[in-house]
């Protein structure tokens, strides 16, 4: 249950918003996940971090490690700003063959990041010989000087097997550029992609590039997710993606220029990055905030959380190639208590209150709806204050309505996010991951996800309710799983 905390100076009960199953820094400001990599049995999570303030500022790389992507151990700051500037976003790789020569022939970790000095952005590297515990910046930094582009940042690097080279994808204004290297130190520009493609309303940031096999067609594809700092469907920052082919130098999209596909339709899913070197699956993590209000979210003594790590696959759904997201299977290890309901029918305009779980919890529900019908699931609050998830077959949308926060800290917080339904069918399955200050929704197999920060008002405890808004709704399944908390406060 939500703990009552002493009222803090600015009037909010902020510590009660502390996520219990999502990663947060113990204190101070965090934004993008950086350097996600799996090495010698540990997942590394670095992140944009300002250790002295709850506001964005001189960026460092904070650091945590985990054996299962669920329980994280906080480690000291990995990278500090220096004479070349602040340490902006980037990635990390395992240099298995010691191509860099940093590791005496053994495998080791190399981080590739942006050095930002005022408006001057350049790419640099650092290496660690002790499983990420300490880092040495390369004395030849920067490894890619600025070619005269203001927004030139966020390198994501991977080893390209076919050409036996390192490849870097880098955000450059409203497009991405590709570079290759034999050793992570000398980089050659090879091509660019994106001018005029997809959503162009904002600057492109934090690109990624990885192969996935389309499980419907069996074809191998390359997926290129990219953040835009403004212009996402729910307003503010968001993440779009392209699918296509990549030969080690050129990305060729398999979609029309104007098509825009979103990785997530919620308000708070940004700067996503996939883990490098994870055998057998592609796992992504994103920053769970939005640049519209990230600096003002009333939590204390930390600010921002990461999303639940998600496994990505690729499928064709209703004729469209789509990324499918599922919370990682490891999440089920936190389940403590299962609350189940027998199937029932809700007549039009009728609603039912369910047993109230303690937060955090997972809610899985399966409903059957008539043509033109609409259904709503409420998670918190009362009639016009709180958070609701709805599916509307007439409007062909799934939506999340988030009402004003207590304290009303930003005009952009209250919102209705919506995503178009894929195809016209009558059964819907929803998986909802609910923590003390976030609600993540996965529809169907995960072909639509919607991620939102949600800060329940003091009198808005969890309240699960289902309503047949239009037409009859058959509730085939509703299972609620209370989850064990992984949050360990400092003593
Ligand atoms: C995205 C971003 C990146 C940049 C970092 C700075 O949220 O703007 O483009 O590297 O944050 O903290």
Coordinates of N, CA and C in Angstrom, one line a residue, residues 56 85 204 219 274 277 291 436 483:
X56 N 18.1 19.0 -15.0 CA 19.1 18.7 -16.0 C 20.3 19.7 -15.8
X85 N 34.2 18.6 -22.3 CA 32.7 18.9 -22.1 C 32.0 17.9 -21.3
X204 N 16.2 14.9 -34.3 CA 16.4 13.5 -34.0 C 17.4 13.2 -33.0
X219 N 11.7 -13.0 -42.9 CA 12.7 -12.1 -43.5 C 13.5 -11.4 -42.4
X274 N 18.6 -0.3 -27.0 CA 18.6 -1.8 -26.8 C 20.0 -2.2 -26.2
X277 N 25.1 -7.1 -27.0 CA 25.7 -8.3 -26.5 C 24.8 -9.2 -25.7
X291 N 10.3 15.6 -22.4 CA 11.0 16.8 -22.2 C 10.0 18.0 -21.9
X436 N 4.1 2.8 -8.6 CA 3.7 3.9 -7.8 C 3.5 5.2 -8.6
X483 N 2.9 -7.4 -6.9 CA 4.3 -7.6 -7.2 C 5.1 -7.3 -5.9

